[in-house]
Short mmCIF file of C-alpha atoms and ligand atoms in Angstrom, two decimals:
data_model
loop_
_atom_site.label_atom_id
_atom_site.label_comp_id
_atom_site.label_asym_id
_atom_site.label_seq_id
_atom_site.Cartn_x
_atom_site.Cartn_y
_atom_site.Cartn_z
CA UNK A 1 0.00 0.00 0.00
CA UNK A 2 1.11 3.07 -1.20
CA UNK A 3 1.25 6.16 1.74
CA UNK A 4 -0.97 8.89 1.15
CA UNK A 5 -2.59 11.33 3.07
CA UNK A 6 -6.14 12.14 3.41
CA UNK A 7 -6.98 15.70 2.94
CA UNK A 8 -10.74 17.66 3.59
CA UNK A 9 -12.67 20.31 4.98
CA UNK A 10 -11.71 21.12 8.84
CA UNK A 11 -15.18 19.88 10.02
CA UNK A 12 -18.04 18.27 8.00
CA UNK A 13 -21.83 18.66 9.24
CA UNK A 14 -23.75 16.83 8.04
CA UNK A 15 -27.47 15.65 7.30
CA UNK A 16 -31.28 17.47 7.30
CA UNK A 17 -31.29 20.60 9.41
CA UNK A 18 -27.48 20.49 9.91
CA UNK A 19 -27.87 24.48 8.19
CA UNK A 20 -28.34 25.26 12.05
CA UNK A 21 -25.31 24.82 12.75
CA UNK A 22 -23.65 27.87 11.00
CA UNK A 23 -24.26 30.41 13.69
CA UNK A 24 -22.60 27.94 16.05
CA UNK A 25 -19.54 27.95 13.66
CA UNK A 26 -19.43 31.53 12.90
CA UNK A 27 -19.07 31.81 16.93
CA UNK A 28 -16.43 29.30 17.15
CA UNK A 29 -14.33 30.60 14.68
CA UNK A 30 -14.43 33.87 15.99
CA UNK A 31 -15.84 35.29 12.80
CA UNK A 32 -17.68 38.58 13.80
CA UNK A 33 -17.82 40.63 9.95
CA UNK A 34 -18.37 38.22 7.14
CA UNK A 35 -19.17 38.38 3.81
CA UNK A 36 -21.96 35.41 2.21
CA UNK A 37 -20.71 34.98 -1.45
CA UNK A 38 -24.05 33.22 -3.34
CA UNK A 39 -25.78 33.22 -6.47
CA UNK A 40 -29.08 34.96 -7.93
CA UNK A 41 -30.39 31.76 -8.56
CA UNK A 42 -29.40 30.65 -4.71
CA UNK A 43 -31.07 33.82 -3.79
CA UNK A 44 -34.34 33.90 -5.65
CA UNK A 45 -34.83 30.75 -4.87
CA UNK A 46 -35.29 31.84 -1.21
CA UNK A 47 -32.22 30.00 0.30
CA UNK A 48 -30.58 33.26 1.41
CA UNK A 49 -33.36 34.72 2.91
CA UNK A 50 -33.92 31.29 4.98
CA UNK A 51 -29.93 31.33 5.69
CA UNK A 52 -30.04 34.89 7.03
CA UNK A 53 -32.77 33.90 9.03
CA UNK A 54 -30.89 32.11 11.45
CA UNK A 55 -27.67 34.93 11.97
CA UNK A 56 -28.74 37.25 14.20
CA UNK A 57 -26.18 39.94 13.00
CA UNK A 58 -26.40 40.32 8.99
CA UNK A 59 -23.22 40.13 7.18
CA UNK A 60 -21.08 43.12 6.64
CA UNK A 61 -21.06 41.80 2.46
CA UNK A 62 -23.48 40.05 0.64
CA UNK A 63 -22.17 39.12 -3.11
CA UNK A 64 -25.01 37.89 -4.36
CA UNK A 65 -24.31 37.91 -7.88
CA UNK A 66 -21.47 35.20 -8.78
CA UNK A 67 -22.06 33.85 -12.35
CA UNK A 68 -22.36 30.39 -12.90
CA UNK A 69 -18.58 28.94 -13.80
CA UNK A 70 -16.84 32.19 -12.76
CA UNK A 71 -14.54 33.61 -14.79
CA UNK A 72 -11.26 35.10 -13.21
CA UNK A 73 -12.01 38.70 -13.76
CA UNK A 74 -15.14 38.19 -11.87
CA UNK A 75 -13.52 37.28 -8.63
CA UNK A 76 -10.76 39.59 -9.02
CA UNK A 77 -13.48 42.62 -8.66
CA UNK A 78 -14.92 41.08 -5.52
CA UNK A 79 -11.57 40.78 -4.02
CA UNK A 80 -11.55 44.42 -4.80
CA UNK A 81 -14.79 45.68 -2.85
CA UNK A 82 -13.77 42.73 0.13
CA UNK A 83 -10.73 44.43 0.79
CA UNK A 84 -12.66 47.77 1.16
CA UNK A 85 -14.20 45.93 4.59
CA UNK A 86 -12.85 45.07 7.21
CA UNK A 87 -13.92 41.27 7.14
CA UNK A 88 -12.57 38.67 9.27
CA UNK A 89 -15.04 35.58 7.16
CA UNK A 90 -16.30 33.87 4.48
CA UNK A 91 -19.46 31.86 3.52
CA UNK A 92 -20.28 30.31 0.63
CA UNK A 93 -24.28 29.12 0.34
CA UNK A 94 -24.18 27.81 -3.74
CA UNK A 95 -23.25 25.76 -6.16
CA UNK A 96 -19.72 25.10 -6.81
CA UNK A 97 -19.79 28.37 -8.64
CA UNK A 98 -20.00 30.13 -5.50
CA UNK A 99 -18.21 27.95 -3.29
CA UNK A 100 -15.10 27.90 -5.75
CA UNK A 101 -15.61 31.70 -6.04
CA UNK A 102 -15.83 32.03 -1.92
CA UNK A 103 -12.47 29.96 -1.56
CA UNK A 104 -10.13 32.20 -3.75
CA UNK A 105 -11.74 35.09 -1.96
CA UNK A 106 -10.97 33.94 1.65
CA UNK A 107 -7.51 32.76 0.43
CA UNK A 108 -6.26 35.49 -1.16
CA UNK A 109 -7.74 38.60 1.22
CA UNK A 110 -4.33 38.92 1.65
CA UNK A 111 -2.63 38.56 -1.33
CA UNK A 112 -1.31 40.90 -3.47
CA UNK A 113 -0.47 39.20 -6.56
CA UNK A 114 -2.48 38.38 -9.49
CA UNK A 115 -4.98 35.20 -9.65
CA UNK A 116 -3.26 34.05 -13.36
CA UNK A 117 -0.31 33.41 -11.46
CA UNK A 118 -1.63 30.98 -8.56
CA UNK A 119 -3.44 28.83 -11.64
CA UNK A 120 -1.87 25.04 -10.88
CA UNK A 121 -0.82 23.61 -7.48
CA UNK A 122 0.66 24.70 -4.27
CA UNK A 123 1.28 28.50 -5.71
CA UNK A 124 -0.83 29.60 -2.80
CA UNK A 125 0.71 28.98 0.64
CA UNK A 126 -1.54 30.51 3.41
CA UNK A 127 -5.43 31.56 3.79
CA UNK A 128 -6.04 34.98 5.37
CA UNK A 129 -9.30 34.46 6.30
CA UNK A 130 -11.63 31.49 7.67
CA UNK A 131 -14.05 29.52 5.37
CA UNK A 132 -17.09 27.85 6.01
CA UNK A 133 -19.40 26.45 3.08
CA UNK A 134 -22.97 24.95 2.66
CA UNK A 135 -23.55 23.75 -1.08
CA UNK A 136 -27.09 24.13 -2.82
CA UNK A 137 -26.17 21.60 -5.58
CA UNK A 138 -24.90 17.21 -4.85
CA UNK A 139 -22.63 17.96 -6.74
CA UNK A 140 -19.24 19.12 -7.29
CA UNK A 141 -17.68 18.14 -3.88
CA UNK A 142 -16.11 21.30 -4.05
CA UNK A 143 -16.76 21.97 -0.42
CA UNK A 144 -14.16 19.19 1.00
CA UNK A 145 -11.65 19.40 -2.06
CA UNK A 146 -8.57 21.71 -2.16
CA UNK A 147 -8.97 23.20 -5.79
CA UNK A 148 -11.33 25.88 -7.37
CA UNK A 149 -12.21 26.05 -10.97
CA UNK A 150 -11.94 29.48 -12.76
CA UNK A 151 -12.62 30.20 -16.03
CA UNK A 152 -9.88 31.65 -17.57
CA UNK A 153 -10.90 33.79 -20.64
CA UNK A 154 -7.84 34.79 -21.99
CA UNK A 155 -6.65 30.58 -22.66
CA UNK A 156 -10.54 29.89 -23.29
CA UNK A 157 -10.39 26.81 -20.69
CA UNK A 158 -11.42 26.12 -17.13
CA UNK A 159 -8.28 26.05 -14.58
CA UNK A 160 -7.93 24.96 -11.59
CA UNK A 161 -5.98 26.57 -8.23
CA UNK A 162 -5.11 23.54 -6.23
CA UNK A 163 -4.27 24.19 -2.60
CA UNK A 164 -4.73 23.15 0.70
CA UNK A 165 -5.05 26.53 1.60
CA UNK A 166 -8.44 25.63 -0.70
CA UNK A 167 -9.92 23.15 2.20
CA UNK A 168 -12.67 24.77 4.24
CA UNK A 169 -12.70 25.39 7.88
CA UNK A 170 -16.40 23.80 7.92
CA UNK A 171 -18.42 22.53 5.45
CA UNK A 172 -22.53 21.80 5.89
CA UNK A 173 -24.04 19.52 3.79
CA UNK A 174 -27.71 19.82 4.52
CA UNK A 175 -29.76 18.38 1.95
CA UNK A 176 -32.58 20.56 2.29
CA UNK A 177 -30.52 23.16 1.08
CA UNK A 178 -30.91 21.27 -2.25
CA UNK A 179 -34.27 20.71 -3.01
CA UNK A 180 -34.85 24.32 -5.20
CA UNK A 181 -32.05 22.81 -7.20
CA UNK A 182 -33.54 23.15 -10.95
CA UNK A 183 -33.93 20.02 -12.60
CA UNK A 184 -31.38 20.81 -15.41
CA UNK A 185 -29.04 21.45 -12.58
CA UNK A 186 -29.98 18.39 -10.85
CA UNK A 187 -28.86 16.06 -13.72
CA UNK A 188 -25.51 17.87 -14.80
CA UNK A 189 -24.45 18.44 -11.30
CA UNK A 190 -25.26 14.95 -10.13
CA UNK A 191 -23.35 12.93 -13.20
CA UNK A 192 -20.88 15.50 -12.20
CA UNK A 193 -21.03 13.82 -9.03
CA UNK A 194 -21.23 10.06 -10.27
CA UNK A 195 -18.12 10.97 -12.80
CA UNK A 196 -16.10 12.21 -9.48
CA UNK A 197 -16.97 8.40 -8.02
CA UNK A 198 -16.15 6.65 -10.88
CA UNK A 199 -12.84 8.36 -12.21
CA UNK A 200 -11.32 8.41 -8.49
CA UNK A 201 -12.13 4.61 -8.42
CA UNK A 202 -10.43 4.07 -11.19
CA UNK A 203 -7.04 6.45 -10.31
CA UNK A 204 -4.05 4.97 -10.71
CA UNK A 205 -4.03 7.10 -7.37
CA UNK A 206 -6.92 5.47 -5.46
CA UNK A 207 -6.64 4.18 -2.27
CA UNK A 208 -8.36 1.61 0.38
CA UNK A 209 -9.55 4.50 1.38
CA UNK A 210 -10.59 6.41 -1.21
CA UNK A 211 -12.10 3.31 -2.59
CA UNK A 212 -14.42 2.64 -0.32
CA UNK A 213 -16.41 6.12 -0.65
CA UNK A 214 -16.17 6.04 -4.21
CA UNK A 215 -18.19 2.69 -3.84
CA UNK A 216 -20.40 4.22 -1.22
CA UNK A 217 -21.11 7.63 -3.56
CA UNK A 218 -21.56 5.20 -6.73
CA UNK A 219 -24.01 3.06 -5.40
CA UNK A 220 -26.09 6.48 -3.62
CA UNK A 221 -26.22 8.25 -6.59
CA UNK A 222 -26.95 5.68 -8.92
CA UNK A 223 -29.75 4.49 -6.98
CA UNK A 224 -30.86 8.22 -6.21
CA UNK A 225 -30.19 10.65 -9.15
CA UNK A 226 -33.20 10.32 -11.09
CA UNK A 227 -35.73 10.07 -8.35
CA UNK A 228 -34.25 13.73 -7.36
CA UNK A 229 -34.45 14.74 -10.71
CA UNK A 230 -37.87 13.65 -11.51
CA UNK A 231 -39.46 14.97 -8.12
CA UNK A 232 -37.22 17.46 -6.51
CA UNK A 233 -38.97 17.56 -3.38
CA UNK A 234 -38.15 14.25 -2.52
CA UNK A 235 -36.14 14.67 0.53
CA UNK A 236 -34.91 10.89 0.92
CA UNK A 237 -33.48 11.24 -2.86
CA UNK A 238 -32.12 14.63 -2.25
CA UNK A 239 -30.10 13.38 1.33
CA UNK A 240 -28.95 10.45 -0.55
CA UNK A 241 -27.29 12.72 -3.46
CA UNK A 242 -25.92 14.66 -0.87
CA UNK A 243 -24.27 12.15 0.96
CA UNK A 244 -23.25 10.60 -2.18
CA UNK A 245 -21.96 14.02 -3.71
CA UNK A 246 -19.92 14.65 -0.40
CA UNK A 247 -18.40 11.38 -0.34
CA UNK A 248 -17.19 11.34 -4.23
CA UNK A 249 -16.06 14.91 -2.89
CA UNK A 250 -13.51 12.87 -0.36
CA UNK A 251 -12.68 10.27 -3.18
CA UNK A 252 -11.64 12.78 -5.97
CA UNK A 253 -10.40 15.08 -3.26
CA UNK A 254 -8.03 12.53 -2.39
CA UNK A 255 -7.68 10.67 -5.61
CA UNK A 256 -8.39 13.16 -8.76
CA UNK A 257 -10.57 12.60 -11.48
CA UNK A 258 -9.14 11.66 -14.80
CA UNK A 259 -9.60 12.01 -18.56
CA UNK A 260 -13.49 12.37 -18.69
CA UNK A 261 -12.12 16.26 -16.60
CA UNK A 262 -9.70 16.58 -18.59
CA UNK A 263 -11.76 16.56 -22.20
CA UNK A 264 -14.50 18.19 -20.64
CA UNK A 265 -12.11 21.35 -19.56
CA UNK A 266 -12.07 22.43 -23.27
CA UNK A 267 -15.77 22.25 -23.27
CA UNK A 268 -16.39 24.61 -20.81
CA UNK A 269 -13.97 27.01 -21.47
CA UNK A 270 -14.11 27.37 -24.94
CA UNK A 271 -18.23 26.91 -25.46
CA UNK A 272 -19.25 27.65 -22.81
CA UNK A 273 -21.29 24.32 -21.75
CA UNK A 274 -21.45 23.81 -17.98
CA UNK A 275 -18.69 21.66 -15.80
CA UNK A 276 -21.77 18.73 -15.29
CA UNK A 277 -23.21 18.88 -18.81
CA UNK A 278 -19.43 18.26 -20.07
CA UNK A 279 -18.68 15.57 -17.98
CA UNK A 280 -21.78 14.19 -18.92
CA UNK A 281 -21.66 14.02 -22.36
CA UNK A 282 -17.91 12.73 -22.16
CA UNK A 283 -18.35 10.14 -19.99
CA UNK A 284 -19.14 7.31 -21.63
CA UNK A 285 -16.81 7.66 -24.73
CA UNK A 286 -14.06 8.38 -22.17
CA UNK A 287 -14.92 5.07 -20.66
CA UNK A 288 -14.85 2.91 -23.46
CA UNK A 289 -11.37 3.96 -23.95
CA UNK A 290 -10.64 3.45 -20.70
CA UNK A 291 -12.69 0.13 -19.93
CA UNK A 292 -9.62 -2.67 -20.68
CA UNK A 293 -7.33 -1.15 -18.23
CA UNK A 294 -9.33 -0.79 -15.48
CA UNK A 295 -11.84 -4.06 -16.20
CA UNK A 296 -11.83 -5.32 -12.63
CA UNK A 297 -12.60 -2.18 -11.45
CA UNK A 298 -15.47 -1.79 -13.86
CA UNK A 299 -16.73 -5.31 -13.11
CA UNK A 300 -16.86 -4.08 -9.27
CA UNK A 301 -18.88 -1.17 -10.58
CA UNK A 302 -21.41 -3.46 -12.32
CA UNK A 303 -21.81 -5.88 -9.72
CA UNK A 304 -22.18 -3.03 -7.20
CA UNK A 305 -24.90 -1.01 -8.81
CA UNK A 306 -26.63 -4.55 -9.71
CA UNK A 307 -26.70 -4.01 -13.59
CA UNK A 308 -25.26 -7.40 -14.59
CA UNK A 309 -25.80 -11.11 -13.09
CA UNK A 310 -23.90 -13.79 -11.69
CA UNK A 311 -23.62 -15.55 -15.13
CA UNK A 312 -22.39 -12.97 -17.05
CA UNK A 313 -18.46 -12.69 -17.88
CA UNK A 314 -16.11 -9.51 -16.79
CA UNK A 315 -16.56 -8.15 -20.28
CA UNK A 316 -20.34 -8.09 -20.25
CA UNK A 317 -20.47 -6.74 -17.11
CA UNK A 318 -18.77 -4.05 -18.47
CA UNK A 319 -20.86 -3.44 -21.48
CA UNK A 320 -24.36 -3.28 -19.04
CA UNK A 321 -22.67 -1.10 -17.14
CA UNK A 322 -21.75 1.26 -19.89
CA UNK A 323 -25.51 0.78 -21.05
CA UNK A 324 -26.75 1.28 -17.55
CA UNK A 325 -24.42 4.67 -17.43
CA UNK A 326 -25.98 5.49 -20.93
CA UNK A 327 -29.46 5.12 -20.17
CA UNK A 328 -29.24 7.22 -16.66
CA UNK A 329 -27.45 10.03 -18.59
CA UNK A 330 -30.39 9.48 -21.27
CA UNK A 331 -32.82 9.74 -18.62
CA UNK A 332 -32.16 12.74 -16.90
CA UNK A 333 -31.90 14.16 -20.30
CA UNK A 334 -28.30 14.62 -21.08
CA UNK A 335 -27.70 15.37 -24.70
CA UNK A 336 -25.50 12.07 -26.17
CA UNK A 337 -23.86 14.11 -28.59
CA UNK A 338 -21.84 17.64 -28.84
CA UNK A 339 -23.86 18.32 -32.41
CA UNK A 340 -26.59 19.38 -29.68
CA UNK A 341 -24.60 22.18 -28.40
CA UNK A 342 -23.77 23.54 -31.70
CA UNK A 343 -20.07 22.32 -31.61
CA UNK A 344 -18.34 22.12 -34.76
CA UNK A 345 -16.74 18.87 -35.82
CA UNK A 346 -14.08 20.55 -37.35
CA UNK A 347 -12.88 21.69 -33.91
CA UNK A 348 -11.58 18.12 -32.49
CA UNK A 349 -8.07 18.70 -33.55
CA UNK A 350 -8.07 21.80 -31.01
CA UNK A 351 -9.84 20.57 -28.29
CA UNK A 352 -7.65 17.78 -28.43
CA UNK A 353 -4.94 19.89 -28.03
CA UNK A 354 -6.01 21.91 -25.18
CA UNK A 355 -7.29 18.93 -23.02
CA UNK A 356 -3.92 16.77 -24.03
CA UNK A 357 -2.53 20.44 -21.73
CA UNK A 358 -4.41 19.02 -18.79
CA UNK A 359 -2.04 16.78 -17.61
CA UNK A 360 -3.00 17.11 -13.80
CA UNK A 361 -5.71 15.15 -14.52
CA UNK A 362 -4.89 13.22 -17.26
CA UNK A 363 -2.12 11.45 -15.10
CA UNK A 364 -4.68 10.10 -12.89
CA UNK A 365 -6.39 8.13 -15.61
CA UNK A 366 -5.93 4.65 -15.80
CA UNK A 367 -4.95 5.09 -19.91
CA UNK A 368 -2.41 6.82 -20.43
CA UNK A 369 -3.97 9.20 -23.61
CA UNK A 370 -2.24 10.13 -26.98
CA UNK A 371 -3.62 12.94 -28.44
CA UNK A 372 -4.63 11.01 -31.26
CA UNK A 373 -6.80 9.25 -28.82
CA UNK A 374 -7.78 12.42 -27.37
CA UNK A 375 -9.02 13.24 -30.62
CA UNK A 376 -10.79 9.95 -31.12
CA UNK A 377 -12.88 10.04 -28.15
CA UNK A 378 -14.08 13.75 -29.17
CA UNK A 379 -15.19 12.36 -32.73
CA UNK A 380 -16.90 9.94 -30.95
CA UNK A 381 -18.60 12.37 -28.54
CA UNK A 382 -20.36 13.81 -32.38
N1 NAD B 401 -13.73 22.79 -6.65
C1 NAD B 401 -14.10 21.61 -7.02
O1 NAD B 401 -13.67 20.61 -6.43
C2 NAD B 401 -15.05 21.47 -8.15
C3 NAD B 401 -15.46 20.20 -8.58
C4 NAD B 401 -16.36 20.12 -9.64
C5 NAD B 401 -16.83 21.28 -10.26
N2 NAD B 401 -16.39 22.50 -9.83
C6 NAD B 401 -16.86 23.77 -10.44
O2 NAD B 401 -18.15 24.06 -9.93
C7 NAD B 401 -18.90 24.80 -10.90
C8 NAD B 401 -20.22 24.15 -11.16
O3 NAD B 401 -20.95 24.06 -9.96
P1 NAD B 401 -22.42 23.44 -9.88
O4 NAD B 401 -22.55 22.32 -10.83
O5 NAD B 401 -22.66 23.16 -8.45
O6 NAD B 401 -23.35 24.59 -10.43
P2 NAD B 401 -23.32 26.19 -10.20
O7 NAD B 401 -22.77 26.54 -8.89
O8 NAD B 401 -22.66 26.80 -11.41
O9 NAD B 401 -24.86 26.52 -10.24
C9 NAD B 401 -25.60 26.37 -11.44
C10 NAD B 401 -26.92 27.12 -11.33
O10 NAD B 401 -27.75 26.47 -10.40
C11 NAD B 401 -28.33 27.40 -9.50
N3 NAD B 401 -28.53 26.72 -8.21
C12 NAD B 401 -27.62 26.02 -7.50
N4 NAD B 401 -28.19 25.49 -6.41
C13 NAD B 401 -29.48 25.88 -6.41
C14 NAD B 401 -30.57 25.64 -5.53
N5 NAD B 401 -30.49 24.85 -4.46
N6 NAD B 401 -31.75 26.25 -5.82
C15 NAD B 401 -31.88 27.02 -6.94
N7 NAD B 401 -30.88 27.24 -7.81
C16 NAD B 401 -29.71 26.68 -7.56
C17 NAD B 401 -27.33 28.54 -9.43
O11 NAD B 401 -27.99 29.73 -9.09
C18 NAD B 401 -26.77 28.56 -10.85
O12 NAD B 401 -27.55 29.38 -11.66
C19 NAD B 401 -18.03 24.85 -12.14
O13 NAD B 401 -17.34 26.08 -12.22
C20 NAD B 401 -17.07 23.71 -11.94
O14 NAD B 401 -15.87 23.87 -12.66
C21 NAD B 401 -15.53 22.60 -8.78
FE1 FE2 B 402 -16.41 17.60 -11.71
#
């Protein structure tokens, strides 16, 4: 067994109601002027008002207009008008739009430097102020991972800032928080969530550890997604994506994610489709590449989520699974092909070079990609 450490957020609260506890925290953090960073959507769908509810001071800042996949220039203003107060904490209610956003602003209070320059890992070395975060969305895992996603105009692709300066002081997960979540949402962000399971299960860097929660978060949001897509309001599917979320959160945290990232990085950046919806429609062309070297895995998968019996062989295992990823991606109405988005066929050969760039990631995946392969899997994505 390979040593490895285990990194997350300082505390994790978790489960329905567990939103109660954020005063509590505030308190014993010593936090007494904080800003909430959240999103209109968060906000109009009544989450803030219900947050702010329970404070019985009102934050010194409310940002309450972070734009969905955040572009650097964006949080670079904000760090602007924080610095004008005299703040002493941060909390993120959102997506992982707003959480991402909320960690580069508590980290870098203090710095003076420009964000471009803290774009890969360990460039940032200290957080200036504390951190606590409640995601609206199961999910990105953002709130126990070490890296926030910016979108970088200027290269036209999503980046990452990977830290540990990143982890949160406290993170609540309470699945109420979820239930406004817009179906559309629901889907990408919860194959988001599955993809995290899957591609830190099969990391060349997973561990005992890390293994066992990706199993866990499969098998939850498997058996969960599309009940909480098809009634929202279900609070036993909703808790189950949020544990599920939280714990591929600890897996990928720990483990990384792997090509299916990587090629969907290009997507986002350059046309704009969101983090889930890319990793969506990548997934399972990603994963026939990647199936042969990491078949036992895959057979675990399938014999986990129950989509293949006793009688059948590894390799048909494998194919129901790949059906039974299909048809859940199908059924919470993920687009199987980038002609939906309007993407040009004609752009594989550059796409395929940007995401062969991403080589945090791409090191984590179990095939080690050419970038003719690269290219391959995007032609098969049409
Ligand atoms: N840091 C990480 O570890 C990590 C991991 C994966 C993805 N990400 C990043 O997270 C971002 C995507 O986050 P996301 O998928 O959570 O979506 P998001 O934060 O971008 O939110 C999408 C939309 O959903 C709305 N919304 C969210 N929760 C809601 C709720 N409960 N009720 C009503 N509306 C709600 C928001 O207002 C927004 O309009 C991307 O930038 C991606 O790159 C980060
Ligand atoms: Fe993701």
């Amino acid at each position: 067994m390979n040593i490895s450490e285990f990194k997350t957020a300082g505390k994790l609260i978790t489960g329905l109601g567990a939103i109660k506890a954020l005063q509590p925290e505030i308190e014993r953090l010593g936090i007494k002027d904080f800003a909430i960073v959240t999103d209109k959507g968060v906000s109009n769908s009544g989450l803030l008002e219900q947050v702010l509810s329970l404070l019985p001071i009102p934050p010194a800042l409310i940002f309450d207009d972070i734009p969905p996949e955040p572009e650097v220039g964006v949080i670079e203003e904000k760090l602007q008008l924080l610095r004008k107060k005299d703040i002493n904490g941060v909390v993120a209610l959102g997506g992982g739009s707003a959480i991402d956003s909320a960690k580069v602003l508590a980290a870098t209070y203090g710095y003076d430097g420009s964000l471009y320059d803290l774009f890969g890992e360990n460039t940032l070395t200290s957080r200036t102020l504390p951190l606590i975060v409640i995601p609206t969305t199961a999910g990105t895992g953002s709130e126990v991972t070490n890296i926030a996603i910016l979108s970088d105009p200027q290269s036209q692709m999503k980046k990452g800032i990977v830290s540990h300066c990143l982890l949160p002081d406290v993170a609540i997960v309470a699945p109420e928080m979820t239930k406004t979540c817009p179906k559309g949402i629901t889907a990408a962000s919860g194959i988001d969530a599955f993809v995290h399971a899957l591609e830190a299960y099969v990391s060349v860097n997973a561990s005992p550890i890390t293994d066992a929660l990706a199993e866990k978060a499969l098998k939850l949001i498997y058996n969960s997604l599309l009940h909480a897509y098809n009634n929202g309001e279900n609070l036993s599917a909703r808790e189950d994506m949020a544990t599920g979320s939280l714990m591929a959160g600890l897996a990928f945290g720990n483990a990384g994610v792997g090509a299916v990232h990587a090629l969907a990085y290009p997507l986002g950046g350059r046309f704009h489709l969101s983090h889930g919806m890319s990793n969506a429609v990548m997934l399972p062309h990603v994963l026939k590449v990647n199936a042969p070297f990491c078949a036992d895995k895959l057979y675990s998968v399938a014999k986990l989520l129950k989509v293949c019996e006793r009688h059948h062989s590894k390799d048909e295992a494998i194919k129901l699974l790949l059906a039974a990823i299909e048809k859940l991606c199908r059924d919470v109405d993920i687009p199987a092909s980038l002609t939906h988005f309007d993407i040009p066929p004609s752009c594989v050969g550059e796409l395929a070079i940007e995401a062969s760039k991403v080589t945090r990631l791409l090191r984590n995946n179990p095939k080690q990609l050419t970038i003719e392969e690269i290219e391959d899997i995007y032609r098969l994505a049409f």
